[in-house]
mmCIF file of C-alpha atoms in Angstrom:
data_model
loop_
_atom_site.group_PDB
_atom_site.id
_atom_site.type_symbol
_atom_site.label_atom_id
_atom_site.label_comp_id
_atom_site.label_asym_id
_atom_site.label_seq_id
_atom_site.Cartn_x
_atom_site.Cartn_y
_atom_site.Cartn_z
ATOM 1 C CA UNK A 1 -44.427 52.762 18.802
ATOM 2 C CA UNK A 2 -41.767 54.761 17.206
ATOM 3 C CA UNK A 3 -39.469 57.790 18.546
ATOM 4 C CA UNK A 4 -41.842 60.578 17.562
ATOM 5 C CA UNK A 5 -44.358 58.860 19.417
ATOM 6 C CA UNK A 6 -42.744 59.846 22.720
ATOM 7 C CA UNK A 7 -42.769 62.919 24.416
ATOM 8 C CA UNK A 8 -40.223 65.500 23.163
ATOM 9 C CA UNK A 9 -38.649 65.787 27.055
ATOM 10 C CA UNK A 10 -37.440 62.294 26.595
ATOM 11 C CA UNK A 11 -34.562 63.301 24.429
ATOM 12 C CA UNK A 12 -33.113 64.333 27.768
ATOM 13 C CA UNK A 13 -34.497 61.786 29.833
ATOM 14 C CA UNK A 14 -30.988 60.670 30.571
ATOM 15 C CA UNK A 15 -30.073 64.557 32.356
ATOM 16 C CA UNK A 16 -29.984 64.788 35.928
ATOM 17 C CA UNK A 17 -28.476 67.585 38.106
ATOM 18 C CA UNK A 18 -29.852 65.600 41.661
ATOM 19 C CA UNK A 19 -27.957 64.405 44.339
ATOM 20 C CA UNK A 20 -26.318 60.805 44.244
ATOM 21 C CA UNK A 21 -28.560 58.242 44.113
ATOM 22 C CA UNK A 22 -25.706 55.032 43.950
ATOM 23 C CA UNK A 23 -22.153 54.854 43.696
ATOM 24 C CA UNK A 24 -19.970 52.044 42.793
ATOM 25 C CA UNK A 25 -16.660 52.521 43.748
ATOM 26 C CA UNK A 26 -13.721 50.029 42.862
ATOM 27 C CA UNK A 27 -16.326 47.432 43.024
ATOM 28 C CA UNK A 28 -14.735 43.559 41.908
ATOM 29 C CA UNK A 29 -16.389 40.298 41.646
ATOM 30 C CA UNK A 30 -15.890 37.089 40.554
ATOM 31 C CA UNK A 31 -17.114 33.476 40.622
ATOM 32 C CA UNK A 32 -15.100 30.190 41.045
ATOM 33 C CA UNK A 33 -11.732 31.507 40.220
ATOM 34 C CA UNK A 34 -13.183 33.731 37.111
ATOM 35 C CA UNK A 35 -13.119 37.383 37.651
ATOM 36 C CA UNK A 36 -16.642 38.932 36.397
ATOM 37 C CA UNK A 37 -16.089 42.483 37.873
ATOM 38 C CA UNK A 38 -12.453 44.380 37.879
ATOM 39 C CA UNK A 39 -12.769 47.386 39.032
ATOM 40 C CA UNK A 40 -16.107 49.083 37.972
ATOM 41 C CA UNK A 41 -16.583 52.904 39.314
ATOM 42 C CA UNK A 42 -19.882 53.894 38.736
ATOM 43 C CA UNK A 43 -22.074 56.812 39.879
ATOM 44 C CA UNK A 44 -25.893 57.403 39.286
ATOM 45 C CA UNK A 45 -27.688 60.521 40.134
ATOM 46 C CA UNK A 46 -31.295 60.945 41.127
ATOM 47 C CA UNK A 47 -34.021 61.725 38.315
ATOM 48 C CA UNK A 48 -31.525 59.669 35.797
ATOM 49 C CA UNK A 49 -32.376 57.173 33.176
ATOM 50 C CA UNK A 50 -29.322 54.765 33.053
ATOM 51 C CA UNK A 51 -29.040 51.498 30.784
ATOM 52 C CA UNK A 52 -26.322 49.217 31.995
ATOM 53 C CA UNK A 53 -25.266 47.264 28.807
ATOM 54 C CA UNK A 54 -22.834 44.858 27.008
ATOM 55 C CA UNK A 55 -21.763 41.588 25.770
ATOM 56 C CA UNK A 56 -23.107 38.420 27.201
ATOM 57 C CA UNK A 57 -21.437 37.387 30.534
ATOM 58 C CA UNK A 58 -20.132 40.649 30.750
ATOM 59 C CA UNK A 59 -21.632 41.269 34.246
ATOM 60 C CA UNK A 60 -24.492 43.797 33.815
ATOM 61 C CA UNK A 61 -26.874 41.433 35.787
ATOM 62 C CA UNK A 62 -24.054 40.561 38.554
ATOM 63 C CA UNK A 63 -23.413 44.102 38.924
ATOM 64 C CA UNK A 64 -27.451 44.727 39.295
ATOM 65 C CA UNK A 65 -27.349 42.146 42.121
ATOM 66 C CA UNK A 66 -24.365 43.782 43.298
ATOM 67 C CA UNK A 67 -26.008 47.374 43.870
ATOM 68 C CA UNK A 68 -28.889 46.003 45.474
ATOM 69 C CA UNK A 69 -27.413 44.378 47.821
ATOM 70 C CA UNK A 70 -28.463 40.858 46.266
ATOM 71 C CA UNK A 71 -24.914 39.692 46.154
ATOM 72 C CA UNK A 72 -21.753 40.895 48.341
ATOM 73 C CA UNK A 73 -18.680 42.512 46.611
ATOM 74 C CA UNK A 74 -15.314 40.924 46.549
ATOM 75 C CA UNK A 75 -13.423 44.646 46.736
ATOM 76 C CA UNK A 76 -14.829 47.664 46.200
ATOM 77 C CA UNK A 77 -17.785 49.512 48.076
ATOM 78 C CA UNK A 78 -21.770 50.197 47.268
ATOM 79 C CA UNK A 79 -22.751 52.953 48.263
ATOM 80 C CA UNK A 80 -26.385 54.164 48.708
ATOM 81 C CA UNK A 81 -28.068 57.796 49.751
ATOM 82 C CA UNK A 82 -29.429 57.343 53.286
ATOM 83 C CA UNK A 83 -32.876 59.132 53.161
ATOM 84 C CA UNK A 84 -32.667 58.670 57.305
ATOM 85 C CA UNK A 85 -29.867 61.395 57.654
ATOM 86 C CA UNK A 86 -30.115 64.860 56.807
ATOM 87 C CA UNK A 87 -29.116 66.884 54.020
ATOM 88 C CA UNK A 88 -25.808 68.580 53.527
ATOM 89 C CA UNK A 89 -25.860 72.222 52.552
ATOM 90 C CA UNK A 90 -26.059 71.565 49.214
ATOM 91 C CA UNK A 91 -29.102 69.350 49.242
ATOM 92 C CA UNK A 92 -26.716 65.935 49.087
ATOM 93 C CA UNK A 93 -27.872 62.880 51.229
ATOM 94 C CA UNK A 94 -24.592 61.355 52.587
ATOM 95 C CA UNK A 95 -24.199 57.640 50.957
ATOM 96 C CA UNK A 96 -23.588 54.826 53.342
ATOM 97 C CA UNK A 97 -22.160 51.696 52.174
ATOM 98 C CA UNK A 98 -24.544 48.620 51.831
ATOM 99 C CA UNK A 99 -22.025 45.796 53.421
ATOM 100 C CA UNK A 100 -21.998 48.092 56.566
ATOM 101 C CA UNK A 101 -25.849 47.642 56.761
ATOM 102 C CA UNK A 102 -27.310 45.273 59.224
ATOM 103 C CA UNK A 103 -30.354 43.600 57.731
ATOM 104 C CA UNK A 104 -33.132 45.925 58.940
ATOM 105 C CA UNK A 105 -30.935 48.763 57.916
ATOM 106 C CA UNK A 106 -30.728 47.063 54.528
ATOM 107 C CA UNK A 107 -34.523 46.505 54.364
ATOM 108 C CA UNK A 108 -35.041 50.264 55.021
ATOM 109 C CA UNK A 109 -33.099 50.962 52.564
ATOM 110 C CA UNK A 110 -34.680 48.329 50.005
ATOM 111 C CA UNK A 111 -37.926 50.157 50.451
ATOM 112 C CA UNK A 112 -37.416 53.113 48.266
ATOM 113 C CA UNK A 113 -36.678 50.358 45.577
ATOM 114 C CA UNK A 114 -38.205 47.886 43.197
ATOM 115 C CA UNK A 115 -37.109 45.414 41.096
ATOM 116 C CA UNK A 116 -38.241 43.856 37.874
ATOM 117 C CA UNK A 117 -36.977 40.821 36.601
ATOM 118 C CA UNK A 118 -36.238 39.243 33.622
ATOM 119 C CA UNK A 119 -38.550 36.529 33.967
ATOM 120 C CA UNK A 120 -40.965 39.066 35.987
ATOM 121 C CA UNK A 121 -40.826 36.966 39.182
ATOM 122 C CA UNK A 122 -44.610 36.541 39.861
ATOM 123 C CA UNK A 123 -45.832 34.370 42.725
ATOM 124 C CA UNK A 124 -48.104 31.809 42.036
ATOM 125 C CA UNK A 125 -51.673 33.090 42.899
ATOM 126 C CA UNK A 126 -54.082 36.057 41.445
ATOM 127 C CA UNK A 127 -52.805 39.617 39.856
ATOM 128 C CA UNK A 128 -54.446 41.323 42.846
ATOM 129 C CA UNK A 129 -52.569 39.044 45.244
ATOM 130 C CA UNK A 130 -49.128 39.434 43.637
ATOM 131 C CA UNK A 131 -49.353 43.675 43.753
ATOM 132 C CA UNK A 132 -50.779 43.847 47.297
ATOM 133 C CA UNK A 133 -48.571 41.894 48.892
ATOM 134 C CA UNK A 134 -45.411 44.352 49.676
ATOM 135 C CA UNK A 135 -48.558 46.751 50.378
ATOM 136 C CA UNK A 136 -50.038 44.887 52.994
ATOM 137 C CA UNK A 137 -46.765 43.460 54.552
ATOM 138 C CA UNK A 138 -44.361 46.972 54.301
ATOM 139 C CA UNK A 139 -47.060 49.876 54.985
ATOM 140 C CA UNK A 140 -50.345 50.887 57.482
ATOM 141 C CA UNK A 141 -52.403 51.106 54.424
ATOM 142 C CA UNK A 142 -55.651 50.660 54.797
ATOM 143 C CA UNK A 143 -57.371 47.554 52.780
ATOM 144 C CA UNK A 144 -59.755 49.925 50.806
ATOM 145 C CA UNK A 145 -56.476 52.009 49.935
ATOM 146 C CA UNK A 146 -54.180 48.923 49.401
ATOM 147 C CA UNK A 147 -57.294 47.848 46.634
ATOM 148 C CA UNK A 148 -57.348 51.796 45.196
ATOM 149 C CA UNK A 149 -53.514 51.725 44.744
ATOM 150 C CA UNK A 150 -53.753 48.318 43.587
ATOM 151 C CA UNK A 151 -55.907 49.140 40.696
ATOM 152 C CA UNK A 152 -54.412 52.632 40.166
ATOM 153 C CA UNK A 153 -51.163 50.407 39.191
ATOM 154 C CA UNK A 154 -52.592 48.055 37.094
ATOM 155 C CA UNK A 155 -54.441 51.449 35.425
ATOM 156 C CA UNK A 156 -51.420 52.724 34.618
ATOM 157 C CA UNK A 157 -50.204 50.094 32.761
ATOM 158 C CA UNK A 158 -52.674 50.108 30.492
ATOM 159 C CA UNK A 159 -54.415 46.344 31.613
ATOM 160 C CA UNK A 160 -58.267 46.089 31.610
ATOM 161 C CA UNK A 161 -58.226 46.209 35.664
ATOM 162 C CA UNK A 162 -61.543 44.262 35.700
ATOM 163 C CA UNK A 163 -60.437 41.750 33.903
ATOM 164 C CA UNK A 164 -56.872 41.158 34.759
ATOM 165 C CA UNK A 165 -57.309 41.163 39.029
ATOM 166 C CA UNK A 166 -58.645 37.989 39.537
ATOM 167 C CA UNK A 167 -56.564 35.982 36.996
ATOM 168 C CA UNK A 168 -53.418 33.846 38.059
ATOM 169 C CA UNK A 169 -50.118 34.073 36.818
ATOM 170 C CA UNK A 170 -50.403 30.620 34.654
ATOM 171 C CA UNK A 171 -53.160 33.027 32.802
ATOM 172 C CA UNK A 172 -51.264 35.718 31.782
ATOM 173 C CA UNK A 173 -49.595 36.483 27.987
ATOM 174 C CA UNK A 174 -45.939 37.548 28.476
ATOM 175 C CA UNK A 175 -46.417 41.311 27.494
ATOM 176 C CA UNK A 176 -49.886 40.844 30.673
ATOM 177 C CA UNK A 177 -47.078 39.267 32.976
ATOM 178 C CA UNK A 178 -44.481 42.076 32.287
ATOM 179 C CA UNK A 179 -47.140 44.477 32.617
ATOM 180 C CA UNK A 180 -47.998 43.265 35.789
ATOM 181 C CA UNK A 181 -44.675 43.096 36.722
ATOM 182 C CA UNK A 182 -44.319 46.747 36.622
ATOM 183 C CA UNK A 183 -47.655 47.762 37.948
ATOM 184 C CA UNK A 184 -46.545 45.837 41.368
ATOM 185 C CA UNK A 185 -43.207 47.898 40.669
ATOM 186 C CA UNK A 186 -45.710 51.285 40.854
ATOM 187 C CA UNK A 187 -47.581 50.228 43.548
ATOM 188 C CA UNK A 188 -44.679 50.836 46.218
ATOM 189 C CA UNK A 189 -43.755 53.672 44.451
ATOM 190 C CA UNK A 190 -40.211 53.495 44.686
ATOM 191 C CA UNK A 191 -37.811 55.973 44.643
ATOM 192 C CA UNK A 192 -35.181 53.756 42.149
ATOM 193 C CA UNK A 193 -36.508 50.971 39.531
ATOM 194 C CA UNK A 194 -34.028 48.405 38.298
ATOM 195 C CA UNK A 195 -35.115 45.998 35.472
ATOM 196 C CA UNK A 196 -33.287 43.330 34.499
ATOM 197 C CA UNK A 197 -33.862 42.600 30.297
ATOM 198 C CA UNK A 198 -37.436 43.591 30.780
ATOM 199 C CA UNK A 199 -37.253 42.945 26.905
ATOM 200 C CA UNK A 200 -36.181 39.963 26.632
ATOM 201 C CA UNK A 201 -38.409 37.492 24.997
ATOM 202 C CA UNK A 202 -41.521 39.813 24.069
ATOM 203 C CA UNK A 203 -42.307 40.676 19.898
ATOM 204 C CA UNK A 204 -41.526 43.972 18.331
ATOM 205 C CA UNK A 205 -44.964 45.806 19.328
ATOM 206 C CA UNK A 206 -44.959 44.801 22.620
ATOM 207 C CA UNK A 207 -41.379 45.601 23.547
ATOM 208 C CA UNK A 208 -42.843 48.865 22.389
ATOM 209 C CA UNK A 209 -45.296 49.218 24.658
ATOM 210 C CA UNK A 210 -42.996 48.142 27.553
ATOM 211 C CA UNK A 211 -40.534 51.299 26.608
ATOM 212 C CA UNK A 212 -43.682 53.659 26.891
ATOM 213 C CA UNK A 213 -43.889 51.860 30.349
ATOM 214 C CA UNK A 214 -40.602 52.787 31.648
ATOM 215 C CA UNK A 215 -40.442 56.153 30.434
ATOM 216 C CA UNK A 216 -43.914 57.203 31.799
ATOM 217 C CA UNK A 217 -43.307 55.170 35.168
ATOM 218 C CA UNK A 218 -39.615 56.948 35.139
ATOM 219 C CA UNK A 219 -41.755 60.078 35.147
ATOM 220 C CA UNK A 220 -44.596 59.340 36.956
ATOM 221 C CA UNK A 221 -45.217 61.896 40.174
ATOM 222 C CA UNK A 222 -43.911 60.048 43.465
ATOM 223 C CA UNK A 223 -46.042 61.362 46.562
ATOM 224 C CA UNK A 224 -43.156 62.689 48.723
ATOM 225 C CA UNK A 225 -42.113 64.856 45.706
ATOM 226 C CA UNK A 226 -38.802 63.426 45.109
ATOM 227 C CA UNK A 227 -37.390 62.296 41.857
ATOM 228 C CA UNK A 228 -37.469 59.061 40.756
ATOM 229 C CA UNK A 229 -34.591 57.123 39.418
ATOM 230 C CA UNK A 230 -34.281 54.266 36.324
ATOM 231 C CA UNK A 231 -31.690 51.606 36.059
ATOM 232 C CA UNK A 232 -31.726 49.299 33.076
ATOM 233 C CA UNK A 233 -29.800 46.540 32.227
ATOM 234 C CA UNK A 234 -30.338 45.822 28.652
ATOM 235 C CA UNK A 235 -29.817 44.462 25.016
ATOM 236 C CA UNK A 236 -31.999 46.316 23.438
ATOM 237 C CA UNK A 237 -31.184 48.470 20.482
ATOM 238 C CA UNK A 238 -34.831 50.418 20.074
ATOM 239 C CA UNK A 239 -35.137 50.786 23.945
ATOM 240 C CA UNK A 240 -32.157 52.962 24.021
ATOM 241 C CA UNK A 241 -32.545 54.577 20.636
ATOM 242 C CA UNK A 242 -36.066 55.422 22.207
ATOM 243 C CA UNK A 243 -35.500 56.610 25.698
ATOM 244 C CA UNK A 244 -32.114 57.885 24.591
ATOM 245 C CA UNK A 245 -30.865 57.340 28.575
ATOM 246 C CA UNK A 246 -27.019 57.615 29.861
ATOM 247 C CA UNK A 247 -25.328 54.426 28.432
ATOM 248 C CA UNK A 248 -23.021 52.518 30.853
ATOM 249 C CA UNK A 249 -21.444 49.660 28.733
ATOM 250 C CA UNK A 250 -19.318 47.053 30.520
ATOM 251 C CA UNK A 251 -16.168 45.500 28.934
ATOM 252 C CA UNK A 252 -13.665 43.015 30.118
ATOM 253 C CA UNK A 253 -15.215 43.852 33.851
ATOM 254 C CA UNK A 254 -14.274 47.581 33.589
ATOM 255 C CA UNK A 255 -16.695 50.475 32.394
ATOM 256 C CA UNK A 256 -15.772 51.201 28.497
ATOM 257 C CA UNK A 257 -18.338 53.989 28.227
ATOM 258 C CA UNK A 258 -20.254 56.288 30.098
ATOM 259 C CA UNK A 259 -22.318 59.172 28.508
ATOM 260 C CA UNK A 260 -25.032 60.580 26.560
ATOM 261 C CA UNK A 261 -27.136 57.720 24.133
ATOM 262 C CA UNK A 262 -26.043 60.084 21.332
ATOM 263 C CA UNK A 263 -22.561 59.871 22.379
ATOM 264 C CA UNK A 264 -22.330 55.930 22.653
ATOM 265 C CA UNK A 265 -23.891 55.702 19.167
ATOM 266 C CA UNK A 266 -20.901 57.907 17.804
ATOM 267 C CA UNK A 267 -18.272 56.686 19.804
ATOM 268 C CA UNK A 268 -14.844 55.580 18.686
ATOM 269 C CA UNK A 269 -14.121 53.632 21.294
ATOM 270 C CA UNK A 270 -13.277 49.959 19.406
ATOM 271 C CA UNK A 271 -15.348 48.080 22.746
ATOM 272 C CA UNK A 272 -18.588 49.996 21.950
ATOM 273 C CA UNK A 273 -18.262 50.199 18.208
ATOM 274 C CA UNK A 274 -18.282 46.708 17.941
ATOM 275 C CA UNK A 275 -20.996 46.076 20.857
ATOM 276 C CA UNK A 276 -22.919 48.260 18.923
ATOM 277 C CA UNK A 277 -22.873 45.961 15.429
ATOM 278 C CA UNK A 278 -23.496 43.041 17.506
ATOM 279 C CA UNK A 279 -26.557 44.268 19.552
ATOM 280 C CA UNK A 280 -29.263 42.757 17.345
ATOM 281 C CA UNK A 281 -27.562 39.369 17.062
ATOM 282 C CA UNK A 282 -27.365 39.871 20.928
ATOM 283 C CA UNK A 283 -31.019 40.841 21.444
ATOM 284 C CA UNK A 284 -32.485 37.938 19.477
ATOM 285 C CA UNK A 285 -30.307 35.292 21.222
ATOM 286 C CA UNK A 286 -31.928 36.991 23.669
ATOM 287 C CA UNK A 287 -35.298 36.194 22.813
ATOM 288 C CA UNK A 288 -34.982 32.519 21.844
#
């Protein structure tokens, strides 16, 4: 898959004029006496296609874990749109902060979301078993719906549903398991996706296929109406020359750039210039 082979809205699939989705604000973290995270401010808005990148050990992946509540901060706050209040006057959700959450709070919140991994994070057992799980133990779906939406997902990642259901994980190619990964990501279908390298390891043509993935789940209809949000953390150079989404890249613990993918790609800022020579080395360490 090349550029032109996407549809001509994605050139502003990174736009978003919605309320805010996340917020980091001062967040800091760090690990055995080693500071990760200094002082990252961040803010994503709903509908918005962000890619979190930069150098290895940088903390894209801590600061994932961070905003979903995976990890506590250090400093700093997380703040997330509580869909449980009302509106302000201008359509805003207020934000609460994530450490003030008790657990079942947290879980509520953890609903609108879903996560895929950089390793995908399957369960050992079928296809069918690993997407109707969250169905079966978060929602009063029906079984007959739980199997529609079930194969509806797997549908809509292009898998053969027929063939594919029944299999277990040990079965499944890399691109299948990444596949599957986000078909059980559309099956709860969240209101924010995170994905964490969902490149990483997989050839040329099927890393392709996996960009078509996000950008038509990123765009794909929720049923309350509501837009749906995209976080990325990657290395991958084609994924954000193709989706062209907001680029947040992370330096030294601090955010060194924040804007449009056209923007980063022009930038003079030393940090991303030389990020930006070093992303290929960087994406095939990343698939050895």
């Amino acid at each position: 898959v090349c550029s032109s082979d996407l549809p001509e809205s994605i050139q502003h699939a990174g736009d978003a004029s919605g309320h805010v989705e996340i917020a980091a604000e001062g967040v800091r973290k760090g690990f055995a006496g080693r500071a990760v995270l200094r002082g990252v401010d961040l803010s994503i808005r709903a509908g918005e296609i962000v890619a979190v990148v930069g150098g290895s050990g940088c903390g894209k992946t801590v600061l994932l874990n961070l905003i979903t509540g995976l990890l506590p901060v250090d400093s700093g706050r997380v703040l997330v749109a509580d869909y449980a209040a009302p509106r302000g006057s201008r359509g805003d959700l207020p934000l609460v902060d994530i450490a003030t959450l008790g657990d079942e709070e947290l879980d509520r919140v953890r609903l609108r979301w879903a996560v895929v991994f950089q390793k995908n994070a399957l369960f050992s057992g079928t296809v069918e078993e690993n997407i109707n799980l969250w169905l079966r133990e978060h929602t009063a779906m029906a079984a007959a719906k739980i199997r529609q939406r079930v194969r509806e997902s797997l549908a809509a990642v292009a898998l053969d549903v027929d063939d594919v259901l029944g299999k277990q994980r040990e079965q499944l190619s890399g691109g299948m398991a990444k596949r599957v990964a986000i078909a059980r990501a559309i099956a709860v279908d969240p209101g924010v996706i995170f994905y964490d390298e969902p490149t990483t390891g997989l050839d040329p043509v099927v890393s392709g296929h996996v960009h078509e993935l996000i950008w038509s789940t990123h765009h794909r209809p929720r049923e309350d109406g509501t837009r749906r949000t995209t976080v990325i953390v990657t290395h991958d150079k084609d994924l954000l020359r193709r989706l062209r989404p907001r680029v947040v890249m992370l330096d030294h613990g601090l955010v060194a750039f924040d804007g449009p993918y056209e923007a980063f790609t022009a930038s003079t800022v030393e940090a991303a210039r030389q990020y930006l020579a070093a992303m290929p080395v960087l994406q095939m360490r990343g698939a050895e």
